[in-house]
Amino acid sequence: FTAIYVVEASLKIMVNGWKKYAESPRNMFDLTITILALLATFYVYYPNTFNNSRLIQFVVMVRVLRLGRLIFTIDAFQLFGAVSLDIIPAAIPIFLVLLFFEYAFASLGMALFGGLITRDPANQISFELLLARDFVDNAYWANNFNDMFSGMNVLFNLIVVNNWTECEIGFEYVTGKKYLVRMF
């Protein structure tokens, strides 16, 4: 995708000229993301110790933020956008309460289940987890309580009721306890 973005930015600059191109905040946002994606691509694929291509995927995903401008440019979405922006200040206390409870339960999850979900072959528990076919087949390795951010990820998945049964199965296999179904 990076090559396509470079071609798109180059063509826009050639057709419109730099001055007209640079006047548009949308174009400058696109150019910034394109340059960041290009730099990330060179950094990842240039011979060095860092070779994780997820950096490129992350930078390119930021480009999806362009869709937010549709809320304000399409008439059908303008009311939705205006109402959403009006609701945000009123919803901040609710989000803070939600953050507090997620933090508290993520801390509890780290104390109870921290380090159990792992791919480390030296860890005997990881072999037990391989028996949880639904968990392994769906690659839910990031759904763990090994750190705060992963714990928040698990809790967010539970809040939106996103495949909580597979998540529960993974924790059930590594702990060997059936009571976890009541916690999840």
Short mmCIF file of C-alpha atoms in Angstrom, two decimals:
data_model
loop_
_atom_site.label_atom_id
_atom_site.label_comp_id
_atom_site.label_asym_id
_atom_site.label_seq_id
_atom_site.Cartn_x
_atom_site.Cartn_y
_atom_site.Cartn_z
CA PHE A 1 0.00 0.00 0.00
CA THR A 2 2.87 2.36 0.66
CA ALA A 3 3.79 2.44 -3.02
CA ILE A 4 0.20 3.30 -3.93
CA TYR A 5 0.18 6.15 -1.41
CA VAL A 6 3.46 7.50 -2.79
CA VAL A 7 2.09 7.41 -6.35
CA GLU A 8 -1.14 9.10 -5.20
CA ALA A 9 0.69 11.91 -3.42
CA SER A 10 3.11 12.38 -6.33
CA LEU A 11 0.30 12.61 -8.87
CA LYS A 12 -1.65 15.10 -6.75
CA ILE A 13 1.44 17.29 -6.37
CA MET A 14 2.19 17.13 -10.12
CA VAL A 15 -1.41 17.93 -11.11
CA ASN A 16 -2.17 20.63 -8.52
CA GLY A 17 1.29 22.01 -7.89
CA TRP A 18 2.94 22.13 -4.47
CA LYS A 19 1.36 25.41 -3.32
CA LYS A 20 -2.23 24.36 -4.00
CA TYR A 21 -1.54 20.84 -2.68
CA ALA A 22 -0.05 22.18 0.56
CA GLU A 23 -3.04 24.47 1.23
CA SER A 24 -5.31 21.51 1.95
CA PRO A 25 -5.02 20.03 5.46
CA ARG A 26 -6.29 16.70 4.07
CA ASN A 27 -3.46 16.57 1.57
CA MET A 28 -0.88 17.43 4.23
CA PHE A 29 -2.29 14.72 6.52
CA ASP A 30 -2.08 12.19 3.67
CA LEU A 31 1.46 13.30 2.80
CA THR A 32 2.56 13.02 6.43
CA ILE A 33 1.16 9.49 6.72
CA THR A 34 2.72 8.56 3.37
CA ILE A 35 6.14 9.83 4.44
CA LEU A 36 5.85 8.04 7.81
CA ALA A 37 4.86 4.81 6.07
CA LEU A 38 7.77 5.18 3.66
CA LEU A 39 10.23 5.81 6.52
CA ALA A 40 8.80 2.87 8.48
CA THR A 41 9.16 0.64 5.42
CA PHE A 42 12.80 1.61 4.96
CA TYR A 43 13.49 1.18 8.68
CA VAL A 44 11.90 -2.26 8.84
CA TYR A 45 13.39 -3.64 5.63
CA TYR A 46 16.82 -2.00 5.92
CA PRO A 47 19.24 -4.57 7.37
CA ASN A 48 19.23 -4.02 11.12
CA THR A 49 18.03 -5.81 14.24
CA PHE A 50 14.46 -4.47 13.92
CA ASN A 51 12.37 -6.46 11.44
CA ASN A 52 8.81 -6.28 12.73
CA SER A 53 6.49 -5.30 9.86
CA ARG A 54 3.68 -4.37 12.28
CA LEU A 55 5.20 -0.90 12.47
CA ILE A 56 4.29 -0.37 8.82
CA GLN A 57 0.79 -1.73 9.39
CA PHE A 58 0.29 0.63 12.33
CA VAL A 59 1.36 3.69 10.34
CA VAL A 60 -0.87 2.74 7.42
CA MET A 61 -3.81 2.13 9.76
CA VAL A 62 -3.63 5.75 10.88
CA ARG A 63 -4.68 6.62 7.34
CA VAL A 64 -8.14 5.26 8.21
CA LEU A 65 -8.65 8.46 10.21
CA ARG A 66 -9.39 10.09 6.87
CA LEU A 67 -12.82 8.48 7.07
CA GLY A 68 -13.65 10.76 9.98
CA ARG A 69 -13.92 13.68 7.59
CA LEU A 70 -16.89 11.96 5.93
CA ILE A 71 -18.94 12.72 9.03
CA PHE A 72 -18.68 16.42 8.30
CA THR A 73 -18.76 16.43 4.49
CA ILE A 74 -21.73 14.17 3.71
CA ASP A 75 -25.07 15.77 4.55
CA ALA A 76 -26.58 12.56 5.89
CA PHE A 77 -23.79 12.27 8.48
CA GLN A 78 -23.54 15.91 9.55
CA LEU A 79 -26.26 15.60 12.19
CA PHE A 80 -24.66 12.41 13.48
CA GLY A 81 -21.27 14.15 13.68
CA ALA A 82 -22.67 17.21 15.43
CA VAL A 83 -24.55 15.13 18.01
CA SER A 84 -21.50 12.95 18.62
CA LEU A 85 -19.33 15.99 19.31
CA ASP A 86 -21.98 17.43 21.65
CA ILE A 87 -22.21 14.17 23.62
CA ILE A 88 -18.46 13.78 24.24
CA PRO A 89 -18.18 16.36 27.07
CA ALA A 90 -21.18 14.88 28.86
CA ALA A 91 -19.84 11.33 28.48
CA ILE A 92 -16.37 12.01 29.93
CA PRO A 93 -17.41 11.18 33.54
CA ILE A 94 -18.90 7.89 32.35
CA PHE A 95 -15.72 7.04 30.46
CA LEU A 96 -13.65 7.83 33.57
CA VAL A 97 -15.77 5.52 35.72
CA LEU A 98 -15.42 2.81 33.06
CA LEU A 99 -11.65 3.37 32.99
CA PHE A 100 -11.50 3.09 36.79
CA PHE A 101 -13.37 -0.24 36.81
CA GLU A 102 -11.32 -1.61 33.91
CA TYR A 103 -8.13 -0.61 35.69
CA ALA A 104 -9.28 -2.28 38.91
CA PHE A 105 -10.32 -5.51 37.20
CA ALA A 106 -7.20 -5.55 34.99
CA SER A 107 -5.09 -5.26 38.16
CA LEU A 108 -7.02 -8.15 39.70
CA GLY A 109 -6.61 -10.17 36.49
CA MET A 110 -2.86 -9.51 36.50
CA ALA A 111 -2.64 -10.75 40.09
CA LEU A 112 -4.68 -13.90 39.36
CA PHE A 113 -3.74 -14.79 35.79
CA GLY A 114 -0.57 -12.82 34.98
CA GLY A 115 1.94 -14.85 32.96
CA LEU A 116 -0.36 -17.82 32.34
CA ILE A 117 -1.15 -17.11 28.68
CA THR A 118 2.17 -17.39 26.88
CA ARG A 119 3.82 -18.95 23.84
CA ASP A 120 7.07 -19.54 25.71
CA PRO A 121 8.09 -23.17 25.06
CA ALA A 122 9.97 -23.24 28.36
CA ASN A 123 6.72 -22.61 30.24
CA GLN A 124 4.90 -25.88 30.94
CA ILE A 125 1.52 -24.12 31.11
CA SER A 126 1.78 -23.06 27.46
CA PHE A 127 1.46 -26.71 26.42
CA GLU A 128 -1.82 -26.94 28.32
CA LEU A 129 -3.09 -23.96 26.39
CA LEU A 130 -2.46 -25.72 23.08
CA LEU A 131 -5.34 -28.05 23.98
CA ALA A 132 -7.74 -25.09 23.90
CA ARG A 133 -8.31 -25.35 20.15
CA ASP A 134 -10.77 -22.42 19.88
CA PHE A 135 -8.35 -20.12 21.69
CA VAL A 136 -5.33 -21.20 19.65
CA ASP A 137 -7.07 -21.41 16.27
CA ASN A 138 -8.39 -17.86 16.64
CA ALA A 139 -4.93 -16.58 17.71
CA TYR A 140 -6.14 -14.98 20.95
CA TRP A 141 -2.65 -14.89 22.44
CA ALA A 142 -2.92 -11.14 23.02
CA ASN A 143 -5.95 -11.74 25.26
CA ASN A 144 -4.09 -12.21 28.51
CA PHE A 145 -3.42 -10.46 31.78
CA ASN A 146 0.36 -10.42 31.47
CA ASP A 147 0.42 -6.61 31.54
CA MET A 148 -2.03 -3.76 32.04
CA PHE A 149 -2.66 -3.04 28.35
CA SER A 150 -3.35 -6.69 27.56
CA GLY A 151 -5.66 -6.89 30.56
CA MET A 152 -7.54 -3.82 29.32
CA ASN A 153 -7.81 -5.51 25.91
CA VAL A 154 -9.39 -8.60 27.48
CA LEU A 155 -11.83 -6.48 29.46
CA PHE A 156 -12.78 -4.39 26.44
CA ASN A 157 -13.47 -7.59 24.51
CA LEU A 158 -15.68 -8.74 27.36
CA ILE A 159 -17.54 -5.42 27.51
CA VAL A 160 -18.42 -5.59 23.82
CA VAL A 161 -19.15 -9.33 24.16
CA ASN A 162 -16.49 -10.25 21.61
CA ASN A 163 -15.91 -14.02 21.69
CA TRP A 164 -15.76 -14.16 25.47
CA THR A 165 -16.27 -17.93 25.45
CA GLU A 166 -13.00 -18.54 23.57
CA CYS A 167 -11.20 -16.21 25.95
CA GLU A 168 -12.66 -18.06 28.93
CA ILE A 169 -11.64 -21.43 27.48
CA GLY A 170 -8.02 -20.28 27.26
CA PHE A 171 -7.93 -19.25 30.92
CA GLU A 172 -9.78 -22.42 31.92
CA TYR A 173 -7.14 -24.62 30.29
CA VAL A 174 -4.15 -22.83 31.82
CA THR A 175 -5.64 -22.74 35.33
CA GLY A 176 -7.42 -26.10 35.20
CA LYS A 177 -10.41 -24.58 36.96
CA LYS A 178 -13.97 -24.71 35.63
CA TYR A 179 -15.22 -21.89 37.89
CA LEU A 180 -13.80 -19.30 35.49
CA VAL A 181 -16.93 -19.49 33.38
CA ARG A 182 -18.67 -17.57 36.20
CA MET A 183 -16.02 -14.85 36.13
CA PHE A 184 -16.30 -14.40 32.39
#
